[in-house]
């Protein structure tokens, strides 16, 4: 029988980053988590992850890294303020490396994506046992109709086609 672990949203974060020719990034930090992982004998048996990122919230900690590139150049944050991910399958490769497949929804467009998940290990904090994971993956912004402002494209500031999704998740019993 495995142990059911739940996400510790206070100690977890998800970043979505886009790079452009000036090597500046825009990033949004997720502020709501739900999900679990079942662990048995230090091995992951099953995973069910779900998170939401509110890109139109002060709590999302969006940072403007460059005045020419704003998150609203890609997403109409007033009309589409939430980005969601919900896993659909989990594949174990070896003790620490896993693949998670799931549905990512941006601007009401849902696509299946695959992410790499690495089990970092266990730790104890204030008497609570925690398990940590690092999840990474790339998504094509055009799959979600994330277009940059063409005025800046004409000005020579080219944005990258891919968005980097990085999640550092801590689970607790």
PDB file of C-alpha atoms in Angstrom:
ATOM      1  CA  UNK A   1       0.000   0.000   0.000  1.00  0.00           C
ATOM      2  CA  UNK A   2       1.414   3.384  -0.957  1.00  0.00           C
ATOM      3  CA  UNK A   3       1.366   6.611   0.978  1.00  0.00           C
ATOM      4  CA  UNK A   4      -0.755   9.408  -0.442  1.00  0.00           C
ATOM      5  CA  UNK A   5       1.119  12.738  -0.510  1.00  0.00           C
ATOM      6  CA  UNK A   6      -0.541  16.111  -1.178  1.00  0.00           C
ATOM      7  CA  UNK A   7       1.044  19.203  -2.694  1.00  0.00           C
ATOM      8  CA  UNK A   8       2.344  21.765  -0.196  1.00  0.00           C
ATOM      9  CA  UNK A   9       1.306  24.915  -2.073  1.00  0.00           C
ATOM     10  CA  UNK A  10       3.276  27.163   0.299  1.00  0.00           C
ATOM     11  CA  UNK A  11       6.544  25.518  -0.763  1.00  0.00           C
ATOM     12  CA  UNK A  12       5.797  24.865  -4.450  1.00  0.00           C
ATOM     13  CA  UNK A  13       5.933  27.035  -7.536  1.00  0.00           C
ATOM     14  CA  UNK A  14       5.377  26.831 -11.263  1.00  0.00           C
ATOM     15  CA  UNK A  15       7.050  29.209 -13.699  1.00  0.00           C
ATOM     16  CA  UNK A  16       6.191  29.790 -17.341  1.00  0.00           C
ATOM     17  CA  UNK A  17       8.932  31.681 -19.138  1.00  0.00           C
ATOM     18  CA  UNK A  18       9.445  33.090 -22.617  1.00  0.00           C
ATOM     19  CA  UNK A  19      12.739  34.324 -23.964  1.00  0.00           C
ATOM     20  CA  UNK A  20      13.312  36.937 -26.630  1.00  0.00           C
ATOM     21  CA  UNK A  21      16.328  38.167 -28.561  1.00  0.00           C
ATOM     22  CA  UNK A  22      17.462  40.469 -25.772  1.00  0.00           C
ATOM     23  CA  UNK A  23      17.624  37.391 -23.515  1.00  0.00           C
ATOM     24  CA  UNK A  24      15.081  38.743 -21.101  1.00  0.00           C
ATOM     25  CA  UNK A  25      12.323  36.607 -19.650  1.00  0.00           C
ATOM     26  CA  UNK A  26       8.746  37.102 -18.634  1.00  0.00           C
ATOM     27  CA  UNK A  27       7.600  34.682 -15.987  1.00  0.00           C
ATOM     28  CA  UNK A  28       4.445  33.911 -14.055  1.00  0.00           C
ATOM     29  CA  UNK A  29       4.435  32.094 -10.719  1.00  0.00           C
ATOM     30  CA  UNK A  30       1.540  29.771  -9.927  1.00  0.00           C
ATOM     31  CA  UNK A  31      -0.458  30.455  -6.814  1.00  0.00           C
ATOM     32  CA  UNK A  32      -2.869  27.524  -6.459  1.00  0.00           C
ATOM     33  CA  UNK A  33      -2.119  23.816  -6.322  1.00  0.00           C
ATOM     34  CA  UNK A  34      -4.043  20.599  -5.924  1.00  0.00           C
ATOM     35  CA  UNK A  35      -2.863  17.047  -6.453  1.00  0.00           C
ATOM     36  CA  UNK A  36      -1.218  14.008  -5.013  1.00  0.00           C
ATOM     37  CA  UNK A  37       1.457  11.398  -5.547  1.00  0.00           C
ATOM     38  CA  UNK A  38       1.383   7.825  -4.251  1.00  0.00           C
ATOM     39  CA  UNK A  39       4.789   6.558  -3.061  1.00  0.00           C
ATOM     40  CA  UNK A  40       5.571   2.962  -2.013  1.00  0.00           C
ATOM     41  CA  UNK A  41       9.000   1.730  -0.913  1.00  0.00           C
ATOM     42  CA  UNK A  42      10.601   4.986  -2.126  1.00  0.00           C
ATOM     43  CA  UNK A  43       9.112   4.468  -5.613  1.00  0.00           C
ATOM     44  CA  UNK A  44       6.385   6.461  -7.296  1.00  0.00           C
ATOM     45  CA  UNK A  45       3.430   4.275  -8.205  1.00  0.00           C
ATOM     46  CA  UNK A  46       1.018   6.840  -9.528  1.00  0.00           C
ATOM     47  CA  UNK A  47       0.741  10.591  -9.872  1.00  0.00           C
ATOM     48  CA  UNK A  48      -2.163  12.944 -10.261  1.00  0.00           C
ATOM     49  CA  UNK A  49      -1.079  16.556 -10.569  1.00  0.00           C
ATOM     50  CA  UNK A  50      -3.191  19.620 -11.095  1.00  0.00           C
ATOM     51  CA  UNK A  51      -2.357  23.301 -10.851  1.00  0.00           C
ATOM     52  CA  UNK A  52      -3.704  26.679 -11.910  1.00  0.00           C
ATOM     53  CA  UNK A  53      -1.802  29.873 -12.649  1.00  0.00           C
ATOM     54  CA  UNK A  54      -3.692  33.152 -12.362  1.00  0.00           C
ATOM     55  CA  UNK A  55      -1.850  35.514 -14.721  1.00  0.00           C
ATOM     56  CA  UNK A  56      -4.114  38.462 -13.892  1.00  0.00           C
ATOM     57  CA  UNK A  57      -3.525  38.480 -10.152  1.00  0.00           C
ATOM     58  CA  UNK A  58      -1.154  40.381  -7.895  1.00  0.00           C
ATOM     59  CA  UNK A  59      -0.466  37.040  -6.220  1.00  0.00           C
ATOM     60  CA  UNK A  60       0.888  35.550  -9.459  1.00  0.00           C
ATOM     61  CA  UNK A  61       4.053  37.657  -9.059  1.00  0.00           C
ATOM     62  CA  UNK A  62       4.365  38.383 -12.763  1.00  0.00           C
ATOM     63  CA  UNK A  63       7.496  40.340 -13.385  1.00  0.00           C
ATOM     64  CA  UNK A  64       8.142  42.641 -16.285  1.00  0.00           C
ATOM     65  CA  UNK A  65      11.745  42.035 -17.285  1.00  0.00           C
ATOM     66  CA  UNK A  66      11.723  44.375 -20.268  1.00  0.00           C
ATOM     67  CA  UNK A  67       9.402  47.233 -21.227  1.00  0.00           C
ATOM     68  CA  UNK A  68       9.069  45.866 -24.779  1.00  0.00           C
ATOM     69  CA  UNK A  69       7.720  42.488 -23.741  1.00  0.00           C
ATOM     70  CA  UNK A  70       4.644  42.167 -21.557  1.00  0.00           C
ATOM     71  CA  UNK A  71       2.604  39.097 -20.639  1.00  0.00           C
ATOM     72  CA  UNK A  72      -0.439  40.784 -22.193  1.00  0.00           C
ATOM     73  CA  UNK A  73       1.395  40.773 -25.545  1.00  0.00           C
ATOM     74  CA  UNK A  74       0.757  37.001 -25.500  1.00  0.00           C
ATOM     75  CA  UNK A  75      -2.388  36.512 -23.414  1.00  0.00           C
ATOM     76  CA  UNK A  76      -5.408  38.738 -23.040  1.00  0.00           C
ATOM     77  CA  UNK A  77      -5.164  38.448 -19.246  1.00  0.00           C
ATOM     78  CA  UNK A  78      -8.533  40.107 -18.652  1.00  0.00           C
ATOM     79  CA  UNK A  79     -10.357  37.590 -20.846  1.00  0.00           C
ATOM     80  CA  UNK A  80      -8.133  34.532 -20.123  1.00  0.00           C
ATOM     81  CA  UNK A  81      -6.679  34.977 -16.606  1.00  0.00           C
ATOM     82  CA  UNK A  82      -6.195  31.273 -15.757  1.00  0.00           C
ATOM     83  CA  UNK A  83      -3.701  28.696 -17.074  1.00  0.00           C
ATOM     84  CA  UNK A  84      -4.474  25.099 -16.013  1.00  0.00           C
ATOM     85  CA  UNK A  85      -2.643  21.766 -16.089  1.00  0.00           C
ATOM     86  CA  UNK A  86      -4.146  18.391 -15.208  1.00  0.00           C
ATOM     87  CA  UNK A  87      -2.187  15.167 -15.598  1.00  0.00           C
ATOM     88  CA  UNK A  88      -3.675  12.230 -17.503  1.00  0.00           C
ATOM     89  CA  UNK A  89      -0.893   9.627 -17.286  1.00  0.00           C
ATOM     90  CA  UNK A  90       2.370   8.875 -15.574  1.00  0.00           C
ATOM     91  CA  UNK A  91       5.292   6.780 -16.856  1.00  0.00           C
ATOM     92  CA  UNK A  92       8.189   5.669 -14.702  1.00  0.00           C
ATOM     93  CA  UNK A  93      11.531   5.394 -16.546  1.00  0.00           C
ATOM     94  CA  UNK A  94      13.810   4.618 -13.593  1.00  0.00           C
ATOM     95  CA  UNK A  95      13.983   5.365  -9.864  1.00  0.00           C
ATOM     96  CA  UNK A  96      14.236   9.160 -10.289  1.00  0.00           C
ATOM     97  CA  UNK A  97      13.131   9.925 -13.855  1.00  0.00           C
ATOM     98  CA  UNK A  98       9.478   9.949 -14.920  1.00  0.00           C
ATOM     99  CA  UNK A  99       7.240  11.375 -17.626  1.00  0.00           C
ATOM    100  CA  UNK A 100       3.932  13.053 -16.916  1.00  0.00           C
ATOM    101  CA  UNK A 101       1.427  13.609 -19.695  1.00  0.00           C
ATOM    102  CA  UNK A 102      -1.489  15.951 -19.220  1.00  0.00           C
ATOM    103  CA  UNK A 103      -3.833  18.599 -20.543  1.00  0.00           C
ATOM    104  CA  UNK A 104      -2.600  22.186 -20.530  1.00  0.00           C
ATOM    105  CA  UNK A 105      -5.199  24.912 -21.074  1.00  0.00           C
ATOM    106  CA  UNK A 106      -4.207  28.446 -22.073  1.00  0.00           C
ATOM    107  CA  UNK A 107      -6.669  30.952 -23.596  1.00  0.00           C
ATOM    108  CA  UNK A 108      -9.358  28.211 -23.496  1.00  0.00           C
ATOM    109  CA  UNK A 109      -7.211  26.072 -25.839  1.00  0.00           C
ATOM    110  CA  UNK A 110      -6.358  22.653 -24.410  1.00  0.00           C
ATOM    111  CA  UNK A 111      -3.438  20.578 -25.713  1.00  0.00           C
ATOM    112  CA  UNK A 112      -1.793  17.392 -24.482  1.00  0.00           C
ATOM    113  CA  UNK A 113       1.784  17.973 -23.323  1.00  0.00           C
ATOM    114  CA  UNK A 114       4.519  15.733 -21.907  1.00  0.00           C
ATOM    115  CA  UNK A 115       6.755  16.860 -19.058  1.00  0.00           C
ATOM    116  CA  UNK A 116       9.904  15.401 -17.494  1.00  0.00           C
ATOM    117  CA  UNK A 117       9.581  14.797 -13.761  1.00  0.00           C
ATOM    118  CA  UNK A 118      12.554  14.108 -11.498  1.00  0.00           C
ATOM    119  CA  UNK A 119      12.116  12.827  -7.961  1.00  0.00           C
ATOM    120  CA  UNK A 120      14.585  14.921  -5.920  1.00  0.00           C
ATOM    121  CA  UNK A 121      14.174  13.103  -2.624  1.00  0.00           C
ATOM    122  CA  UNK A 122      12.828  13.318   0.905  1.00  0.00           C
ATOM    123  CA  UNK A 123      13.393  15.856   3.645  1.00  0.00           C
ATOM    124  CA  UNK A 124      11.956  16.676   7.042  1.00  0.00           C
ATOM    125  CA  UNK A 125      10.807  20.205   7.867  1.00  0.00           C
ATOM    126  CA  UNK A 126       9.257  21.071  11.238  1.00  0.00           C
ATOM    127  CA  UNK A 127       8.650  17.375  11.815  1.00  0.00           C
ATOM    128  CA  UNK A 128       6.813  16.908   8.519  1.00  0.00           C
ATOM    129  CA  UNK A 129       8.187  14.479   5.934  1.00  0.00           C
ATOM    130  CA  UNK A 130       8.229  15.966   2.446  1.00  0.00           C
ATOM    131  CA  UNK A 131       8.975  14.639  -1.034  1.00  0.00           C
ATOM    132  CA  UNK A 132      10.296  16.999  -3.727  1.00  0.00           C
ATOM    133  CA  UNK A 133       9.959  16.889  -7.497  1.00  0.00           C
ATOM    134  CA  UNK A 134      11.261  19.022 -10.327  1.00  0.00           C
ATOM    135  CA  UNK A 135       9.150  19.112 -13.485  1.00  0.00           C
ATOM    136  CA  UNK A 136      10.250  20.658 -16.778  1.00  0.00           C
ATOM    137  CA  UNK A 137       8.989  20.871 -20.314  1.00  0.00           C
ATOM    138  CA  UNK A 138       8.686  23.028 -23.393  1.00  0.00           C
ATOM    139  CA  UNK A 139       5.466  24.066 -25.063  1.00  0.00           C
ATOM    140  CA  UNK A 140       5.013  25.731 -28.424  1.00  0.00           C
ATOM    141  CA  UNK A 141       3.340  29.067 -27.785  1.00  0.00           C
ATOM    142  CA  UNK A 142       1.700  29.010 -31.231  1.00  0.00           C
ATOM    143  CA  UNK A 143      -0.218  25.849 -30.233  1.00  0.00           C
ATOM    144  CA  UNK A 144      -2.069  28.071 -27.767  1.00  0.00           C
ATOM    145  CA  UNK A 145      -2.385  31.114 -30.054  1.00  0.00           C
ATOM    146  CA  UNK A 146       0.141  33.035 -27.950  1.00  0.00           C
ATOM    147  CA  UNK A 147       1.264  35.699 -30.396  1.00  0.00           C
ATOM    148  CA  UNK A 148       3.469  38.622 -29.544  1.00  0.00           C
ATOM    149  CA  UNK A 149       2.727  42.189 -30.490  1.00  0.00           C
ATOM    150  CA  UNK A 150       3.763  42.521 -34.159  1.00  0.00           C
ATOM    151  CA  UNK A 151       4.948  46.117 -33.618  1.00  0.00           C
ATOM    152  CA  UNK A 152       7.833  44.789 -31.541  1.00  0.00           C
ATOM    153  CA  UNK A 153       8.508  41.968 -34.007  1.00  0.00           C
ATOM    154  CA  UNK A 154       8.917  44.611 -36.732  1.00  0.00           C
ATOM    155  CA  UNK A 155      11.271  46.502 -34.430  1.00  0.00           C
ATOM    156  CA  UNK A 156      13.613  43.519 -34.373  1.00  0.00           C
ATOM    157  CA  UNK A 157      12.755  42.036 -30.990  1.00  0.00           C
ATOM    158  CA  UNK A 158      12.085  38.398 -31.826  1.00  0.00           C
ATOM    159  CA  UNK A 159      10.410  36.260 -29.211  1.00  0.00           C
ATOM    160  CA  UNK A 160      11.095  32.575 -28.875  1.00  0.00           C
ATOM    161  CA  UNK A 161       8.616  30.047 -30.218  1.00  0.00           C
ATOM    162  CA  UNK A 162       8.830  27.817 -27.144  1.00  0.00           C
ATOM    163  CA  UNK A 163       7.766  28.533 -23.589  1.00  0.00           C
ATOM    164  CA  UNK A 164       9.628  26.826 -20.744  1.00  0.00           C
ATOM    165  CA  UNK A 165       7.456  25.318 -18.027  1.00  0.00           C
ATOM    166  CA  UNK A 166       9.319  24.683 -14.752  1.00  0.00           C
ATOM    167  CA  UNK A 167       7.712  23.398 -11.564  1.00  0.00           C
ATOM    168  CA  UNK A 168       9.285  22.753  -8.191  1.00  0.00           C
ATOM    169  CA  UNK A 169       6.736  20.788  -6.210  1.00  0.00           C
ATOM    170  CA  UNK A 170       6.864  19.669  -2.589  1.00  0.00           C
ATOM    171  CA  UNK A 171       4.478  17.048  -1.286  1.00  0.00           C
ATOM    172  CA  UNK A 172       3.666  16.267   2.337  1.00  0.00           C
ATOM    173  CA  UNK A 173       1.888  13.417   4.095  1.00  0.00           C
TER     174      UNK A 173
END
